[in-house]
Amino acid sequence: MEMERYLGAPANATNTTATPGSTFGVELLTGVVVLLSLLTLLTAVVNGAVIAAICTTKKLHLPANYLICSLAVTDLLVAVLVMPISILYITTETWLLGPFVCEAWLSIDMTCCTCSILHLCVIALDRYWAITKAIAYARKRTARRAGVMVATVWLISIFISIPPLFWRQRGDGTGPQQCIIEHDHVGYTIYSTFGAFYIPMTLILILYSRIYSAAKTLYQKRGSSRHLSSRSTNSTNSLKYCRVTHAFCISDVSTSDHTTEFDRNHAAVRVPPEPLDLDERNQICTSRERKAARILGLILGAFILCWLPFFLKELLVGLNVPNPSPQVSDALTWLGYINSLINPLLYTSFNEDFKQAFKRLFRRKEHT
């Protein structure tokens, strides 16, 4: 998100960017451009593959996967509409596309990056409800509900990015210029950074900690139950346990509809016909807890690592801390962009349905 040119520039900002090649040697600049171009291409390809897999695989036509698809569409927009222009700007070190494109680019940048972050929120919320209220939420988990969640995310993102349109200074479009916003609206900086990152980050941390706690409790209950009082009790507990196991361990807090998946494909997490001894059960539960912790660690770690440095810098600059160099700002911005590449990898790579869909998709392309 090019918000260092959007939120952080002081009111008396001037064009301090050096001429092309003065900061980087030609070879270094070429290497940077090639690297950023490769990241952009990979981001577009990976997100495009996720969208194609969901659209062409009937088994993935589930409400929760629509959230994954919408996230992939948002990250694809970042790769197509935002990252290439950022590469051009870094290469030329001056804005050559005029004030209208600058205004549109900044708005799209902020909206799409914010929307990507908020998608992670609604995915966490969807998974939290699916695990803690599995039976009740299964009836509410519809395509329409997913659509409402996606529309809400886009509306919030637009409301966060709209305010600068009312005070942004527009150049006359002649001569070299920077694509920045010159202002000292501290209130808006706090509003936008908290709305786009700090509040979503807090919500995501709370939700995933509760998801992990709920799953861990169920694992422990299952492991400590030596005998079940009756066949009906065994069936009920097995259903609940299998939903959580399938949702949390096998499919990375599954993007599938847990109830229908279990009813249709319960053999995937079959309860052993003979009770395991206590040591074996404890080993299985410990293994699943570690896998759950590892998955959540990857999701949360990637998100925080990619976006926290950028938004911390934005908040400090908005509070009149000296702005870092353009190179540091660009590095932090692209660290955030990389999250659009990581998202589709993390949210699909642990799901067997997605793995099979990708294999069929690539196999089909090889044949064609």
XYZ file of C-alpha atoms in Angstrom:
368
model
C 0.000 0.000 0.000
C 1.634 3.207 -1.119
C 0.442 4.937 2.035
C 3.816 6.458 2.766
C 2.949 8.716 -0.128
C -0.651 8.808 0.977
C -0.789 9.277 4.725
C 2.638 10.080 5.938
C 3.804 13.122 3.948
C 3.887 16.326 5.961
C 1.984 19.379 4.790
C 5.133 21.072 3.508
C 6.443 17.987 1.718
C 8.745 18.698 -1.201
C 10.167 16.563 -3.951
C 13.293 15.139 -2.347
C 13.604 12.146 -4.633
C 16.922 11.929 -6.404
C 17.337 11.495 -10.112
C 17.137 7.955 -11.510
C 20.246 5.944 -10.811
C 21.664 8.350 -8.207
C 20.606 6.152 -5.287
C 21.016 2.777 -6.892
C 23.623 1.765 -9.370
C 22.217 0.687 -12.702
C 22.862 -2.963 -11.962
C 21.344 -2.820 -8.494
C 18.299 -0.957 -9.769
C 17.875 -3.506 -12.548
C 18.089 -6.321 -10.012
C 15.474 -4.673 -7.803
C 13.120 -4.169 -10.740
C 13.548 -7.784 -11.873
C 12.885 -9.064 -8.341
C 9.790 -6.908 -7.882
C 8.509 -7.890 -11.319
C 8.944 -11.568 -10.439
C 7.051 -11.077 -7.166
C 4.265 -9.327 -9.059
C 4.022 -12.124 -11.621
C 4.006 -14.815 -8.931
C 1.315 -12.977 -6.982
C -0.894 -12.764 -10.052
C -0.322 -16.404 -11.056
C -0.872 -17.900 -7.605
C -4.024 -15.915 -6.905
C -5.289 -16.624 -10.402
C -4.737 -20.343 -9.774
C -6.775 -20.195 -6.565
C -9.645 -18.450 -8.360
C -9.520 -20.935 -11.249
C -9.403 -23.904 -8.862
C -12.497 -22.748 -6.984
C -14.410 -21.863 -10.153
C -13.656 -25.163 -11.929
C -13.929 -27.580 -8.994
C -17.459 -28.348 -7.879
C -16.243 -29.786 -4.588
C -14.884 -26.359 -3.676
C -18.194 -24.586 -4.324
C -18.818 -24.000 -0.633
C -19.669 -20.737 1.178
C -16.410 -20.621 3.133
C -14.411 -21.051 -0.056
C -16.164 -18.032 -1.539
C -14.351 -15.972 1.101
C -11.060 -17.511 -0.025
C -11.958 -16.748 -3.647
C -12.815 -13.143 -2.794
C -9.501 -12.785 -0.952
C -7.704 -14.128 -4.027
C -9.556 -11.659 -6.272
C -8.543 -8.792 -3.986
C -4.898 -9.891 -3.926
C -5.004 -10.340 -7.713
C -6.159 -6.717 -8.030
C -3.160 -5.665 -5.945
C -0.876 -7.589 -8.320
C -2.474 -6.209 -11.482
C -3.432 -2.623 -10.595
C -1.029 -1.600 -7.828
C 2.294 -3.397 -7.949
C 3.239 -2.707 -11.612
C 2.754 1.045 -11.198
C 4.780 0.942 -7.995
C 7.605 -0.735 -9.932
C 7.457 2.008 -12.562
C 7.532 4.682 -9.876
C 10.529 3.077 -8.145
C 12.332 2.773 -11.483
C 11.827 6.382 -12.616
C 11.858 7.906 -9.115
C 9.416 10.523 -10.347
C 5.712 10.415 -11.202
C 5.108 10.433 -14.968
C 1.454 9.393 -15.251
C -0.321 12.589 -14.320
C -2.490 13.624 -11.363
C -5.597 11.651 -12.324
C -3.761 8.302 -12.491
C -1.953 9.182 -9.271
C -5.224 9.820 -7.479
C -6.792 6.634 -8.828
C -3.709 4.549 -8.030
C -3.446 5.746 -4.438
C -7.148 5.121 -3.841
C -7.069 1.637 -5.398
C -3.880 0.801 -3.522
C -5.285 1.714 -0.142
C -8.702 0.167 -0.803
C -7.384 -3.174 -2.082
C -4.712 -3.604 0.586
C -7.175 -2.710 3.342
C -9.735 -5.067 1.813
C -7.174 -7.877 1.729
C -6.464 -7.408 5.439
C -10.172 -7.270 6.329
C -10.761 -10.477 4.354
C -8.394 -12.209 6.767
C -10.654 -10.947 9.558
C -13.874 -12.356 8.115
C -12.155 -15.663 7.306
C -11.023 -15.920 10.938
C -14.536 -15.027 12.099
C -16.082 -17.614 9.798
C -13.734 -20.307 11.085
C -14.336 -19.318 14.700
C -18.091 -19.720 14.285
C -17.631 -22.954 12.353
C -15.674 -24.542 15.200
C -17.371 -23.087 18.281
C -20.922 -23.244 16.907
C -20.546 -26.035 14.371
C -24.146 -27.290 14.172
C -25.945 -23.938 14.476
C -23.583 -22.126 12.117
C -23.734 -24.869 9.488
C -27.339 -23.847 8.766
C -26.397 -20.168 8.483
C -23.276 -20.719 6.411
C -24.704 -19.916 2.986
C -23.457 -18.296 -0.192
C -25.640 -15.296 0.557
C -24.049 -14.843 3.974
C -20.590 -15.070 2.417
C -21.627 -12.436 -0.124
C -22.813 -10.112 2.637
C -19.502 -10.530 4.465
C -17.541 -9.744 1.294
C -19.693 -6.681 0.518
C -19.234 -5.416 4.086
C -15.460 -5.764 3.804
C -15.392 -3.758 0.562
C -17.632 -1.026 1.999
C -15.441 -0.623 5.083
C -12.325 -0.496 2.900
C -13.838 2.186 0.674
C -14.882 4.296 3.666
C -11.331 4.101 5.007
C -9.790 5.203 1.695
C -12.330 7.866 0.648
C -11.580 10.797 3.050
C -8.321 12.002 1.391
C -10.228 12.549 -1.859
C -11.786 15.613 -0.257
C -8.536 17.374 0.592
C -5.944 15.918 -1.735
C -4.003 18.595 -3.587
C -3.908 18.063 -7.324
C -0.981 19.093 -9.450
C -1.302 20.734 -12.848
C 0.096 17.612 -14.529
C 3.155 19.399 -15.948
C 6.728 18.599 -15.099
C 8.202 16.013 -12.716
C 6.227 15.411 -9.555
C 5.627 12.954 -6.746
C 2.517 10.895 -6.268
C 1.959 11.825 -2.648
C -0.650 13.465 -0.504
C 0.541 16.531 1.348
C -1.296 16.859 4.652
C -0.935 16.677 8.390
C -4.302 15.119 9.251
C -3.285 13.251 12.384
C -6.898 12.268 13.072
C -7.225 10.601 9.690
C -3.888 8.816 10.086
C -5.074 7.281 13.353
C -8.497 6.485 11.861
C -7.071 4.828 8.761
C -4.231 2.857 10.374
C -6.425 1.550 13.173
C -9.296 0.766 10.806
C -7.091 -0.884 8.203
C -4.701 -2.780 10.469
C -4.566 -2.410 14.240
C -8.208 -3.269 14.943
C -8.266 -6.145 12.390
C -4.969 -7.482 13.776
C -6.357 -7.463 17.330
C -9.533 -9.224 16.197
C -7.581 -11.850 14.251
C -5.331 -12.584 17.234
C -8.324 -12.965 19.558
C -10.271 -15.185 17.157
C -7.409 -17.528 16.327
C -6.404 -17.846 19.978
C -9.973 -18.886 20.790
C -10.064 -21.260 17.829
C -6.885 -22.913 19.037
C -8.146 -23.046 22.618
C -11.450 -24.637 21.528
C -9.715 -27.216 19.365
C -7.152 -28.018 22.060
C -9.929 -28.536 24.614
C -11.719 -30.958 22.320
C -8.499 -32.842 21.600
C -7.834 -33.201 25.317
C -11.392 -34.306 26.043
C -11.148 -36.894 23.335
C -7.768 -38.097 24.515
C -8.774 -38.380 28.171
C -11.987 -40.306 27.473
C -11.049 -43.944 27.964
C -14.534 -45.271 27.422
C -17.780 -43.805 26.167
C -20.971 -44.676 27.972
C -23.032 -45.622 24.923
C -23.018 -45.934 21.153
C -25.124 -42.784 20.731
C -22.753 -40.795 22.920
C -19.846 -42.167 20.923
C -21.514 -41.095 17.683
C -22.187 -37.566 18.936
C -18.709 -37.052 20.324
C -17.118 -38.538 17.232
C -19.096 -36.189 15.004
C -18.038 -33.149 17.003
C -14.439 -34.330 17.224
C -14.193 -35.147 13.542
C -15.562 -31.766 12.527
C -12.920 -29.988 14.572
C -10.131 -32.330 13.497
C -11.103 -32.008 9.843
C -11.571 -28.269 10.198
C -8.485 -27.469 12.174
C -5.708 -29.954 11.457
C -6.337 -31.570 8.103
C -7.494 -28.520 6.188
C -5.909 -25.614 8.010
C -9.015 -24.477 9.826
C -10.933 -25.794 6.900
C -12.309 -23.716 4.098
C -14.932 -26.379 3.625
C -18.380 -26.751 5.076
C -17.550 -28.942 8.049
C -20.975 -30.498 8.510
C -21.486 -31.563 4.914
C -17.864 -32.618 4.625
C -18.205 -34.939 7.590
C -21.558 -36.304 6.535
C -20.359 -36.902 2.989
C -16.795 -37.909 3.644
C -16.530 -38.977 7.294
C -14.083 -41.731 6.438
C -11.410 -39.040 6.033
C -11.227 -38.735 9.823
C -12.514 -42.145 10.873
C -12.620 -43.015 14.537
C -10.729 -46.262 15.164
C -13.038 -49.240 15.696
C -11.036 -50.306 18.734
C -10.221 -47.833 21.509
C -6.615 -46.726 21.559
C -4.706 -46.885 24.795
C -4.102 -43.698 26.727
C -0.523 -43.168 25.531
C -1.499 -43.516 21.883
C -4.399 -41.101 22.297
C -2.183 -38.577 24.054
C 0.400 -38.829 21.289
C -2.238 -38.243 18.605
C -3.710 -35.267 20.461
C -0.274 -33.761 21.077
C 0.622 -34.172 17.416
C -2.597 -32.489 16.302
C -2.149 -29.646 18.781
C 1.367 -29.026 17.475
C 0.165 -29.057 13.888
C -2.634 -26.639 14.777
C -0.172 -24.333 16.532
C 2.215 -24.507 13.571
C -0.532 -23.623 11.090
C -1.787 -20.711 13.167
C 1.777 -19.561 13.731
C 2.338 -19.408 9.987
C -0.901 -17.513 9.340
C -0.444 -14.962 12.118
C 3.320 -14.672 11.722
C 3.137 -13.943 7.994
C 0.380 -11.375 8.447
C 2.092 -9.502 11.279
C 5.564 -9.684 9.728
C 4.316 -8.295 6.416
C 2.106 -5.462 7.642
C 3.139 -4.412 11.162
C 6.379 -2.612 10.127
C 4.527 -0.599 7.492
C 1.631 0.471 9.697
C 3.926 1.174 12.638
C 5.882 3.519 10.392
C 2.648 5.123 9.130
C 1.410 5.802 12.634
C 4.732 7.271 13.750
C 4.990 9.498 10.677
C 1.416 10.664 11.232
C 2.469 11.658 14.749
C 5.228 13.847 13.243
C 8.111 11.432 13.669
C 10.608 12.102 10.843
C 9.777 10.229 7.641
C 12.232 7.444 6.709
C 14.059 7.479 3.413
C 12.151 6.660 0.199
C 14.051 3.378 -0.044
C 12.947 2.295 3.447
C 9.380 3.373 2.728
C 9.331 1.410 -0.525
C 10.793 -1.651 1.211
C 8.105 -1.570 3.914
C 5.399 -1.064 1.292
C 6.549 -4.068 -0.720
C 6.807 -6.149 2.428
C 3.078 -5.515 2.775
C 2.458 -6.340 -0.885
C 4.158 -9.700 -0.388
C 1.311 -10.654 1.923
C -0.874 -10.837 -1.208
C 1.467 -13.565 -2.465
C 1.597 -15.414 0.852
C -2.179 -15.395 1.499
C -3.215 -17.871 -1.216
C -0.336 -20.187 -0.295
C -1.208 -20.313 3.396
C -4.973 -20.502 3.039
C -4.988 -23.351 0.502
C -1.785 -25.388 0.846
C -3.012 -27.343 3.901
C -6.332 -28.252 2.280
C -6.419 -31.578 0.441
C -9.347 -30.481 -1.759
C -7.328 -27.508 -3.013
C -4.257 -29.659 -3.589
C -6.239 -32.030 -5.784
C -7.858 -29.100 -7.625
C -4.446 -27.562 -8.359
C -3.128 -30.885 -9.641
C -6.091 -31.250 -12.004
C -5.750 -27.641 -13.102
C -2.060 -27.890 -13.951
C -2.547 -31.293 -15.534
C -5.230 -29.809 -17.761
C -2.903 -26.966 -18.783
C -0.147 -29.435 -19.645
C -2.504 -31.322 -21.942
C -3.605 -28.140 -23.674
